[in-house]
Amino acid sequence: MARTNAIRESFGDKLFLTLVYAFLAFILLAVLYPLLYIVSSSFSSPQAVISGRVWLFPVEFSLAGYKAIFSNPQVMTGYGNSLFYTVFGVLINVTMTVMLAYPISKSTFYGRNVIMVILVITMMFSGGLIPYYLTVKNLGILDTRWAMLLPGAMAVWQVIIARTFFQTSIPKELGEAAELDGCTDMGFLWRVVLPLSKPILAVLVLMYAVGHWNAYFEALIFLKSQELFPLQIVLRNILILNSIDSSMMVDANKMAAMQGLKDLLKFSLIVVATVPVLAIYPFVQKYFVQGILIGSLKG
Amino acid sequence: MPSSTGVIEREKSEVRVSGGSLLLRDRGKRVKRHWQLYLLVLLPLAYLFIFKYIPMYGAQIAFRDFSPVKGFLGSDWVGLANFSTFFKSPNFWLLIKNTLIISIYSLLIGFPAPIILALALNEVRNMRFKRFVQMVTFAPYFISTIVMVSMIILFLSPRLGFIDHILSAFGMEASNYMGIPSYFSSIFVWSNVWQGIGYGAVIYLAALAGINTDLYEAARVDGASRIQKVWHIDIPGIMPAAIILLILNVGQIMNVGFEKIYLMQNPLNTSASEVISTYVYKIGLLGANFSFSAAVDLFNSVINLILLLSVNYFARRVSDSSLW
């Protein structure tokens, strides 16, 4: 004890530290409160929500909002579509990313510098929205599921993150040993590199999955058919454009109750749409942070 | 054992030409030996070509009068006509003004916010509290733009939002904040801070963890206060990372988040919320005015590139860190 306090804290230091803690406590509250408010409201009764009686904890506990959501066909189709786009999108993303990142991580790969230049150029220049849209249109995949999978099949930033990981974490000697033993490049990638790369694969899966689950822009510009809409577009129609079809209302004969349910529904929807990504986050936080760091080390 | 002799051969040849570039013959051999790797990159390169480079090539429709029947190359060449239409349009200065106000405001608030959080977290010695704050502040990063905007609308609504409850507790009147143009940029910028501060702080925390601990010990022996330590060790320690991120941010200055602004727009606040990217979307895709809209977009990108290059040049002159 005496050793750790070899130099006593001055008054100024204590004051500074107190201010730091007060600041952090304020940030903590400011981030946490809105989240709690949403969750509490979603579990309250419609009447309590519209009369503004919810402050912190649920008032008159009820599951009315959730019941309305899970009996709504639009929301359920959206959920299913988002799941589809996320699973297949991530599969394509990770495969494509590894296919490019692994070869250019090897110093013996002739042409890696050219490929890096090709990659970096796409980060600095882009054709813009209209030529992008016209390209997708010319491919004939407008208003199909492909439009949600192909244009975003790979992200340059993630390729660079993966390349940096392969470069720094796979010992060169392994590759040389495998080559001596007659292992092909493909066999080495499949049997040695990938099993050693679980952390970066987890990072890629997560970053891409969050992107797909939360994506709405592609759907907004490329999709027209309702049955293809991902959850985010359904959310936009209900939450922001305020268009809920009346079939959604469980109790259509009471106008007041309907309005209340409509408001309550928004809180429940927010919870239902966010829970899948938020739920996995505590388990994978360290990988996620690692991913951001790998990306920033040798950017 | 063909491959083992291959390796030995390669090693020999590398030794032979060390210091210079490899001979063409060796390059050919190497490509041949690693043909599988070259096969692997074909598909990703095709992707880049189709979805990144063809649109870049297609950007020339900004100089043409695009007609879908004639295509990219067949449409009539009109030179800078689309650009001059934009410069002369009554919307021009309003769009530039809104875009600049929102981006510079974002930069002034959004850029230092994660640095301040990281510096504060770095002072905390209670690891559990530190981790808890980090975990909670990181969480909003996972919220989608749609959900984020709906939360803003719900919280600010005079009927349902808690912000109004708080303000009315202080005797202020309820109003429709989303409909008041002068509030728009503040709502946009501060909600971004709320969502991104924890995510942004991670890189700075790593930079802080990388600072040589000898410096702290030396400072302690010299009797430095905590504030002096932050000022003279922590802040210079994260400067390189901060400068790189600043350059990248400035290079994006005209690209303020289209998705979020578009969702936050309503007829009451458009005078403050219409920015170049939302204008491009509305005129181009909703209005099918492809060439004009592509010209506006291109103008925007050119300004971004000029900003990026000049800030990078400036950073290289005054400090050691720059993008290249």
PDB file of C-alpha atoms in Angstrom, chain A residues 33-281:
ATOM      1  CA  TYR A  33     -30.825   6.033 -20.532  1.00  0.00           C
ATOM      2  CA  PRO A  34     -32.250   6.191 -24.092  1.00  0.00           C
ATOM      3  CA  LEU A  35     -31.647   2.446 -24.472  1.00  0.00           C
ATOM      4  CA  LEU A  36     -33.408   1.661 -21.206  1.00  0.00           C
ATOM      5  CA  TYR A  37     -36.235   4.015 -22.083  1.00  0.00           C
ATOM      6  CA  ILE A  38     -36.878   2.155 -25.351  1.00  0.00           C
ATOM      7  CA  VAL A  39     -36.867  -1.255 -23.697  1.00  0.00           C
ATOM      8  CA  SER A  40     -39.065  -0.135 -20.799  1.00  0.00           C
ATOM      9  CA  SER A  41     -41.550   1.547 -23.108  1.00  0.00           C
ATOM     10  CA  SER A  42     -41.785  -1.567 -25.260  1.00  0.00           C
ATOM     11  CA  PHE A  43     -42.889  -3.593 -22.229  1.00  0.00           C
ATOM     12  CA  SER A  44     -45.418  -1.030 -21.010  1.00  0.00           C
ATOM     13  CA  SER A  45     -49.089  -0.716 -21.798  1.00  0.00           C
ATOM     14  CA  PRO A  46     -50.120   1.477 -24.757  1.00  0.00           C
ATOM     15  CA  GLN A  47     -51.898   3.867 -22.408  1.00  0.00           C
ATOM     16  CA  ALA A  48     -48.825   4.348 -20.250  1.00  0.00           C
ATOM     17  CA  VAL A  49     -46.695   5.062 -23.310  1.00  0.00           C
ATOM     18  CA  ILE A  50     -48.930   7.688 -24.924  1.00  0.00           C
ATOM     19  CA  SER A  51     -49.598   9.485 -21.652  1.00  0.00           C
ATOM     20  CA  GLY A  52     -45.857   9.722 -21.071  1.00  0.00           C
ATOM     21  CA  ARG A  53     -45.836   7.889 -17.749  1.00  0.00           C
ATOM     22  CA  VAL A  54     -42.805   5.758 -18.586  1.00  0.00           C
ATOM     23  CA  TRP A  55     -39.659   7.226 -17.063  1.00  0.00           C
ATOM     24  CA  LEU A  56     -37.321   4.409 -16.308  1.00  0.00           C
ATOM     25  CA  PHE A  57     -39.055   1.081 -15.652  1.00  0.00           C
ATOM     26  CA  PRO A  58     -42.000  -0.483 -17.525  1.00  0.00           C
ATOM     27  CA  VAL A  59     -45.375   0.855 -16.428  1.00  0.00           C
ATOM     28  CA  GLU A  60     -48.344  -1.577 -16.457  1.00  0.00           C
ATOM     29  CA  PHE A  61     -46.307  -4.431 -17.926  1.00  0.00           C
ATOM     30  CA  SER A  62     -47.719  -5.689 -21.197  1.00  0.00           C
ATOM     31  CA  LEU A  63     -46.608  -7.579 -24.296  1.00  0.00           C
ATOM     32  CA  ALA A  64     -49.191  -5.977 -26.599  1.00  0.00           C
ATOM     33  CA  GLY A  65     -46.540  -4.441 -28.861  1.00  0.00           C
ATOM     34  CA  TYR A  66     -44.669  -7.704 -29.306  1.00  0.00           C
ATOM     35  CA  LYS A  67     -47.888  -9.613 -30.007  1.00  0.00           C
ATOM     36  CA  ALA A  68     -48.754  -7.126 -32.734  1.00  0.00           C
ATOM     37  CA  ILE A  69     -45.305  -7.433 -34.294  1.00  0.00           C
ATOM     38  CA  PHE A  70     -45.166 -11.185 -34.396  1.00  0.00           C
ATOM     39  CA  SER A  71     -48.603 -11.421 -35.968  1.00  0.00           C
ATOM     40  CA  ASN A  72     -47.671  -8.948 -38.689  1.00  0.00           C
ATOM     41  CA  PRO A  73     -46.843 -10.627 -42.023  1.00  0.00           C
ATOM     42  CA  GLN A  74     -44.805  -7.653 -43.343  1.00  0.00           C
ATOM     43  CA  VAL A  75     -42.454  -7.684 -40.384  1.00  0.00           C
ATOM     44  CA  MET A  76     -42.054 -11.432 -40.488  1.00  0.00           C
ATOM     45  CA  THR A  77     -41.245 -11.440 -44.228  1.00  0.00           C
ATOM     46  CA  GLY A  78     -38.730  -8.693 -43.596  1.00  0.00           C
ATOM     47  CA  TYR A  79     -37.160 -10.688 -40.806  1.00  0.00           C
ATOM     48  CA  GLY A  80     -36.876 -13.752 -43.006  1.00  0.00           C
ATOM     49  CA  ASN A  81     -35.402 -11.752 -45.887  1.00  0.00           C
ATOM     50  CA  SER A  82     -32.865 -10.019 -43.650  1.00  0.00           C
ATOM     51  CA  LEU A  83     -31.809 -13.398 -42.314  1.00  0.00           C
ATOM     52  CA  PHE A  84     -31.406 -14.681 -45.878  1.00  0.00           C
ATOM     53  CA  TYR A  85     -29.379 -11.655 -47.025  1.00  0.00           C
ATOM     54  CA  THR A  86     -27.217 -11.791 -43.909  1.00  0.00           C
ATOM     55  CA  VAL A  87     -26.394 -15.504 -44.085  1.00  0.00           C
ATOM     56  CA  PHE A  88     -25.703 -15.700 -47.823  1.00  0.00           C
ATOM     57  CA  GLY A  89     -24.204 -12.240 -47.968  1.00  0.00           C
ATOM     58  CA  VAL A  90     -21.683 -13.052 -45.255  1.00  0.00           C
ATOM     59  CA  LEU A  91     -20.842 -16.352 -46.945  1.00  0.00           C
ATOM     60  CA  ILE A  92     -20.050 -14.560 -50.210  1.00  0.00           C
ATOM     61  CA  ASN A  93     -18.254 -11.712 -48.426  1.00  0.00           C
ATOM     62  CA  VAL A  94     -15.926 -13.851 -46.370  1.00  0.00           C
ATOM     63  CA  THR A  95     -15.086 -16.172 -49.270  1.00  0.00           C
ATOM     64  CA  MET A  96     -14.291 -13.293 -51.602  1.00  0.00           C
ATOM     65  CA  THR A  97     -12.299 -11.443 -48.962  1.00  0.00           C
ATOM     66  CA  VAL A  98     -10.096 -14.436 -48.164  1.00  0.00           C
ATOM     67  CA  MET A  99      -9.675 -15.227 -51.865  1.00  0.00           C
ATOM     68  CA  LEU A 100      -8.136 -11.820 -52.436  1.00  0.00           C
ATOM     69  CA  ALA A 101      -6.500 -11.123 -49.073  1.00  0.00           C
ATOM     70  CA  TYR A 102      -4.553 -14.367 -48.757  1.00  0.00           C
ATOM     71  CA  PRO A 103      -2.622 -14.232 -52.055  1.00  0.00           C
ATOM     72  CA  ILE A 104      -1.695 -10.559 -51.664  1.00  0.00           C
ATOM     73  CA  SER A 105      -0.476 -11.234 -48.140  1.00  0.00           C
ATOM     74  CA  LYS A 106       2.357 -13.345 -49.562  1.00  0.00           C
ATOM     75  CA  SER A 107       5.564 -11.517 -50.352  1.00  0.00           C
ATOM     76  CA  THR A 108       6.308 -14.052 -53.087  1.00  0.00           C
ATOM     77  CA  PHE A 109       3.080 -13.265 -54.932  1.00  0.00           C
ATOM     78  CA  TYR A 110       4.097 -11.376 -58.026  1.00  0.00           C
ATOM     79  CA  GLY A 111       1.681  -8.546 -58.730  1.00  0.00           C
ATOM     80  CA  ARG A 112       0.575  -7.878 -55.173  1.00  0.00           C
ATOM     81  CA  ASN A 113       1.576  -4.226 -55.375  1.00  0.00           C
ATOM     82  CA  VAL A 114      -0.475  -3.714 -58.498  1.00  0.00           C
ATOM     83  CA  ILE A 115      -3.486  -5.264 -56.761  1.00  0.00           C
ATOM     84  CA  MET A 116      -2.974  -3.034 -53.722  1.00  0.00           C
ATOM     85  CA  VAL A 117      -3.006   0.036 -55.959  1.00  0.00           C
ATOM     86  CA  ILE A 118      -6.183  -1.223 -57.638  1.00  0.00           C
ATOM     87  CA  LEU A 119      -7.747  -1.625 -54.186  1.00  0.00           C
ATOM     88  CA  VAL A 120      -6.684   1.728 -52.789  1.00  0.00           C
ATOM     89  CA  ILE A 121      -7.916   3.568 -55.874  1.00  0.00           C
ATOM     90  CA  THR A 122     -11.428   2.260 -55.223  1.00  0.00           C
ATOM     91  CA  MET A 123     -11.251   3.687 -51.713  1.00  0.00           C
ATOM     92  CA  MET A 124     -10.467   7.162 -52.992  1.00  0.00           C
ATOM     93  CA  PHE A 125     -12.506   7.403 -56.157  1.00  0.00           C
ATOM     94  CA  SER A 126     -15.932   6.155 -57.040  1.00  0.00           C
ATOM     95  CA  GLY A 127     -18.153   6.620 -60.015  1.00  0.00           C
ATOM     96  CA  GLY A 128     -20.919   7.990 -57.847  1.00  0.00           C
ATOM     97  CA  LEU A 129     -24.450   6.869 -57.231  1.00  0.00           C
ATOM     98  CA  ILE A 130     -25.887   7.167 -60.718  1.00  0.00           C
ATOM     99  CA  PRO A 131     -23.231   5.201 -62.678  1.00  0.00           C
ATOM    100  CA  TYR A 132     -23.305   2.600 -59.885  1.00  0.00           C
ATOM    101  CA  TYR A 133     -27.046   2.241 -60.217  1.00  0.00           C
ATOM    102  CA  LEU A 134     -26.826   2.066 -64.023  1.00  0.00           C
ATOM    103  CA  THR A 135     -24.162  -0.647 -63.808  1.00  0.00           C
ATOM    104  CA  VAL A 136     -26.357  -2.795 -61.601  1.00  0.00           C
ATOM    105  CA  LYS A 137     -29.278  -2.087 -63.885  1.00  0.00           C
ATOM    106  CA  ASN A 138     -27.292  -3.135 -66.971  1.00  0.00           C
ATOM    107  CA  LEU A 139     -26.429  -6.415 -65.302  1.00  0.00           C
ATOM    108  CA  GLY A 140     -30.124  -7.131 -65.138  1.00  0.00           C
ATOM    109  CA  ILE A 141     -30.233  -7.890 -61.431  1.00  0.00           C
ATOM    110  CA  LEU A 142     -32.460  -4.971 -60.378  1.00  0.00           C
ATOM    111  CA  ASP A 143     -35.270  -6.084 -58.119  1.00  0.00           C
ATOM    112  CA  THR A 144     -33.821  -9.553 -57.513  1.00  0.00           C
ATOM    113  CA  ARG A 145     -32.164 -11.030 -54.448  1.00  0.00           C
ATOM    114  CA  TRP A 146     -28.841 -10.805 -56.289  1.00  0.00           C
ATOM    115  CA  ALA A 147     -28.999  -7.022 -56.061  1.00  0.00           C
ATOM    116  CA  MET A 148     -28.672  -7.367 -52.296  1.00  0.00           C
ATOM    117  CA  LEU A 149     -25.743  -9.811 -52.492  1.00  0.00           C
ATOM    118  CA  LEU A 150     -23.523  -9.034 -55.488  1.00  0.00           C
ATOM    119  CA  PRO A 151     -22.859  -5.266 -55.483  1.00  0.00           C
ATOM    120  CA  GLY A 152     -21.522  -5.498 -51.935  1.00  0.00           C
ATOM    121  CA  ALA A 153     -19.795  -8.859 -52.350  1.00  0.00           C
ATOM    122  CA  MET A 154     -16.536  -7.600 -50.865  1.00  0.00           C
ATOM    123  CA  ALA A 155     -15.369  -4.591 -48.886  1.00  0.00           C
ATOM    124  CA  VAL A 156     -11.935  -3.224 -49.639  1.00  0.00           C
ATOM    125  CA  TRP A 157     -11.317  -2.176 -46.075  1.00  0.00           C
ATOM    126  CA  GLN A 158     -11.932  -5.709 -44.783  1.00  0.00           C
ATOM    127  CA  VAL A 159      -9.592  -7.117 -47.449  1.00  0.00           C
ATOM    128  CA  ILE A 160      -6.829  -4.891 -46.094  1.00  0.00           C
ATOM    129  CA  ILE A 161      -7.621  -5.929 -42.511  1.00  0.00           C
ATOM    130  CA  ALA A 162      -7.483  -9.623 -43.488  1.00  0.00           C
ATOM    131  CA  ARG A 163      -4.294  -9.169 -45.500  1.00  0.00           C
ATOM    132  CA  THR A 164      -2.592  -7.503 -42.537  1.00  0.00           C
ATOM    133  CA  PHE A 165      -3.663 -10.385 -40.298  1.00  0.00           C
ATOM    134  CA  PHE A 166      -2.329 -13.053 -42.687  1.00  0.00           C
ATOM    135  CA  GLN A 167       0.927 -11.137 -43.046  1.00  0.00           C
ATOM    136  CA  THR A 168       1.561 -10.742 -39.343  1.00  0.00           C
ATOM    137  CA  SER A 169       0.069 -13.941 -37.883  1.00  0.00           C
ATOM    138  CA  ILE A 170       0.897 -16.763 -40.280  1.00  0.00           C
ATOM    139  CA  PRO A 171       4.598 -17.631 -39.948  1.00  0.00           C
ATOM    140  CA  LYS A 172       6.363 -17.681 -43.293  1.00  0.00           C
ATOM    141  CA  GLU A 173       8.186 -20.870 -42.312  1.00  0.00           C
ATOM    142  CA  LEU A 174       4.891 -22.779 -42.253  1.00  0.00           C
ATOM    143  CA  GLY A 175       4.328 -22.040 -45.895  1.00  0.00           C
ATOM    144  CA  GLU A 176       7.844 -23.044 -46.829  1.00  0.00           C
ATOM    145  CA  ALA A 177       7.593 -26.294 -44.878  1.00  0.00           C
ATOM    146  CA  ALA A 178       4.297 -27.129 -46.533  1.00  0.00           C
ATOM    147  CA  GLU A 179       5.730 -26.385 -49.939  1.00  0.00           C
ATOM    148  CA  LEU A 180       8.655 -28.732 -49.263  1.00  0.00           C
ATOM    149  CA  ASP A 181       6.200 -31.435 -48.315  1.00  0.00           C
ATOM    150  CA  GLY A 182       4.456 -30.986 -51.617  1.00  0.00           C
ATOM    151  CA  CYS A 183       1.368 -29.221 -50.334  1.00  0.00           C
ATOM    152  CA  THR A 184      -0.432 -27.113 -52.921  1.00  0.00           C
ATOM    153  CA  ASP A 185      -1.262 -23.473 -52.249  1.00  0.00           C
ATOM    154  CA  MET A 186      -4.952 -24.269 -52.048  1.00  0.00           C
ATOM    155  CA  GLY A 187      -4.376 -27.169 -49.659  1.00  0.00           C
ATOM    156  CA  PHE A 188      -2.195 -24.976 -47.462  1.00  0.00           C
ATOM    157  CA  LEU A 189      -4.825 -22.226 -47.351  1.00  0.00           C
ATOM    158  CA  TRP A 190      -7.569 -24.703 -46.512  1.00  0.00           C
ATOM    159  CA  ARG A 191      -5.751 -26.936 -44.026  1.00  0.00           C
ATOM    160  CA  VAL A 192      -3.302 -24.577 -42.326  1.00  0.00           C
ATOM    161  CA  VAL A 193      -4.114 -20.906 -42.858  1.00  0.00           C
ATOM    162  CA  LEU A 194      -7.863 -20.960 -42.262  1.00  0.00           C
ATOM    163  CA  PRO A 195      -7.732 -22.996 -39.021  1.00  0.00           C
ATOM    164  CA  LEU A 196      -5.101 -20.541 -37.739  1.00  0.00           C
ATOM    165  CA  SER A 197      -7.207 -17.548 -38.729  1.00  0.00           C
ATOM    166  CA  LYS A 198     -10.276 -18.015 -36.578  1.00  0.00           C
ATOM    167  CA  PRO A 199      -9.964 -14.591 -34.901  1.00  0.00           C
ATOM    168  CA  ILE A 200      -9.895 -12.702 -38.185  1.00  0.00           C
ATOM    169  CA  LEU A 201     -12.660 -14.865 -39.639  1.00  0.00           C
ATOM    170  CA  ALA A 202     -14.791 -14.023 -36.603  1.00  0.00           C
ATOM    171  CA  VAL A 203     -14.075 -10.329 -37.139  1.00  0.00           C
ATOM    172  CA  LEU A 204     -14.988 -10.523 -40.816  1.00  0.00           C
ATOM    173  CA  VAL A 205     -18.192 -12.459 -40.161  1.00  0.00           C
ATOM    174  CA  LEU A 206     -19.234  -9.925 -37.554  1.00  0.00           C
ATOM    175  CA  MET A 207     -18.443  -6.789 -39.469  1.00  0.00           C
ATOM    176  CA  TYR A 208     -20.129  -8.084 -42.596  1.00  0.00           C
ATOM    177  CA  ALA A 209     -23.107  -9.481 -40.679  1.00  0.00           C
ATOM    178  CA  VAL A 210     -23.781  -6.193 -38.908  1.00  0.00           C
ATOM    179  CA  GLY A 211     -23.528  -4.454 -42.262  1.00  0.00           C
ATOM    180  CA  HIS A 212     -26.026  -6.778 -43.923  1.00  0.00           C
ATOM    181  CA  TRP A 213     -28.480  -6.775 -41.042  1.00  0.00           C
ATOM    182  CA  ASN A 214     -28.503  -2.969 -40.903  1.00  0.00           C
ATOM    183  CA  ALA A 215     -28.328  -2.308 -44.647  1.00  0.00           C
ATOM    184  CA  TYR A 216     -31.139  -0.403 -46.231  1.00  0.00           C
ATOM    185  CA  PHE A 217     -29.577   1.714 -48.943  1.00  0.00           C
ATOM    186  CA  GLU A 218     -29.176  -1.130 -51.486  1.00  0.00           C
ATOM    187  CA  ALA A 219     -32.742  -2.205 -50.860  1.00  0.00           C
ATOM    188  CA  LEU A 220     -33.953   1.370 -51.238  1.00  0.00           C
ATOM    189  CA  ILE A 221     -32.393   1.878 -54.652  1.00  0.00           C
ATOM    190  CA  PHE A 222     -32.434  -1.655 -56.104  1.00  0.00           C
ATOM    191  CA  LEU A 223     -35.628  -3.316 -54.863  1.00  0.00           C
ATOM    192  CA  LYS A 224     -39.226  -2.684 -55.743  1.00  0.00           C
ATOM    193  CA  SER A 225     -41.019  -5.908 -54.820  1.00  0.00           C
ATOM    194  CA  GLN A 226     -42.423  -5.965 -51.310  1.00  0.00           C
ATOM    195  CA  GLU A 227     -41.732  -9.665 -50.835  1.00  0.00           C
ATOM    196  CA  LEU A 228     -37.971  -9.016 -51.216  1.00  0.00           C
ATOM    197  CA  PHE A 229     -37.758  -6.175 -48.691  1.00  0.00           C
ATOM    198  CA  PRO A 230     -35.355  -6.644 -45.792  1.00  0.00           C
ATOM    199  CA  LEU A 231     -36.406  -5.781 -42.270  1.00  0.00           C
ATOM    200  CA  GLN A 232     -34.839  -2.306 -42.399  1.00  0.00           C
ATOM    201  CA  ILE A 233     -37.111  -1.193 -45.252  1.00  0.00           C
ATOM    202  CA  VAL A 234     -40.153  -2.561 -43.433  1.00  0.00           C
ATOM    203  CA  LEU A 235     -39.001  -0.657 -40.361  1.00  0.00           C
ATOM    204  CA  ARG A 236     -38.656   2.514 -42.356  1.00  0.00           C
ATOM    205  CA  ASN A 237     -42.183   2.212 -43.679  1.00  0.00           C
ATOM    206  CA  ILE A 238     -43.601   1.699 -40.219  1.00  0.00           C
ATOM    207  CA  LEU A 239     -41.333   3.836 -38.059  1.00  0.00           C
ATOM    208  CA  ILE A 240     -40.479   6.793 -40.236  1.00  0.00           C
ATOM    209  CA  LEU A 241     -43.092   6.960 -42.956  1.00  0.00           C
ATOM    210  CA  ASN A 242     -45.774   5.956 -40.442  1.00  0.00           C
ATOM    211  CA  SER A 243     -47.584   3.682 -42.860  1.00  0.00           C
ATOM    212  CA  ILE A 244     -49.019   0.688 -41.090  1.00  0.00           C
ATOM    213  CA  ASP A 245     -51.692  -1.266 -42.820  1.00  0.00           C
ATOM    214  CA  SER A 246     -54.797  -1.628 -40.711  1.00  0.00           C
ATOM    215  CA  SER A 247     -54.614  -5.433 -40.778  1.00  0.00           C
ATOM    216  CA  MET A 248     -51.774  -5.014 -38.307  1.00  0.00           C
ATOM    217  CA  MET A 249     -54.092  -3.705 -35.639  1.00  0.00           C
ATOM    218  CA  VAL A 250     -55.345  -6.380 -33.343  1.00  0.00           C
ATOM    219  CA  ASP A 251     -58.209  -4.311 -32.023  1.00  0.00           C
ATOM    220  CA  ALA A 252     -59.472  -2.256 -34.917  1.00  0.00           C
ATOM    221  CA  ASN A 253     -62.722  -1.064 -33.388  1.00  0.00           C
ATOM    222  CA  LYS A 254     -61.195   1.282 -30.912  1.00  0.00           C
ATOM    223  CA  MET A 255     -59.492   4.235 -32.543  1.00  0.00           C
ATOM    224  CA  ALA A 256     -57.782   5.451 -29.380  1.00  0.00           C
ATOM    225  CA  ALA A 257     -56.412   2.044 -28.559  1.00  0.00           C
ATOM    226  CA  MET A 258     -55.240   1.758 -32.133  1.00  0.00           C
ATOM    227  CA  GLN A 259     -53.233   4.965 -31.926  1.00  0.00           C
ATOM    228  CA  GLY A 260     -51.750   3.846 -28.640  1.00  0.00           C
ATOM    229  CA  LEU A 261     -50.767   0.486 -30.056  1.00  0.00           C
ATOM    230  CA  LYS A 262     -49.255   2.183 -33.091  1.00  0.00           C
ATOM    231  CA  ASP A 263     -46.944   4.190 -30.830  1.00  0.00           C
ATOM    232  CA  LEU A 264     -46.115   1.250 -28.597  1.00  0.00           C
ATOM    233  CA  LEU A 265     -45.359  -0.853 -31.635  1.00  0.00           C
ATOM    234  CA  LYS A 266     -42.517   1.480 -32.595  1.00  0.00           C
ATOM    235  CA  PHE A 267     -40.698   0.818 -29.340  1.00  0.00           C
ATOM    236  CA  SER A 268     -41.171  -2.934 -29.599  1.00  0.00           C
ATOM    237  CA  LEU A 269     -40.033  -2.917 -33.223  1.00  0.00           C
ATOM    238  CA  ILE A 270     -36.841  -1.084 -32.329  1.00  0.00           C
ATOM    239  CA  VAL A 271     -36.086  -3.715 -29.708  1.00  0.00           C
ATOM    240  CA  VAL A 272     -36.884  -6.648 -31.986  1.00  0.00           C
ATOM    241  CA  ALA A 273     -34.763  -5.257 -34.831  1.00  0.00           C
ATOM    242  CA  THR A 274     -31.744  -4.470 -32.685  1.00  0.00           C
ATOM    243  CA  VAL A 275     -31.632  -7.437 -30.318  1.00  0.00           C
ATOM    244  CA  PRO A 276     -30.050  -9.924 -32.772  1.00  0.00           C
ATOM    245  CA  VAL A 277     -26.904  -7.830 -33.304  1.00  0.00           C
ATOM    246  CA  LEU A 278     -26.763  -6.500 -29.780  1.00  0.00           C
ATOM    247  CA  ALA A 279     -27.130  -9.963 -28.262  1.00  0.00           C
ATOM    248  CA  ILE A 280     -24.007 -11.380 -29.868  1.00  0.00           C
ATOM    249  CA  TYR A 281     -21.948  -8.297 -29.108  1.00  0.00           C
TER     250      TYR A 281
END
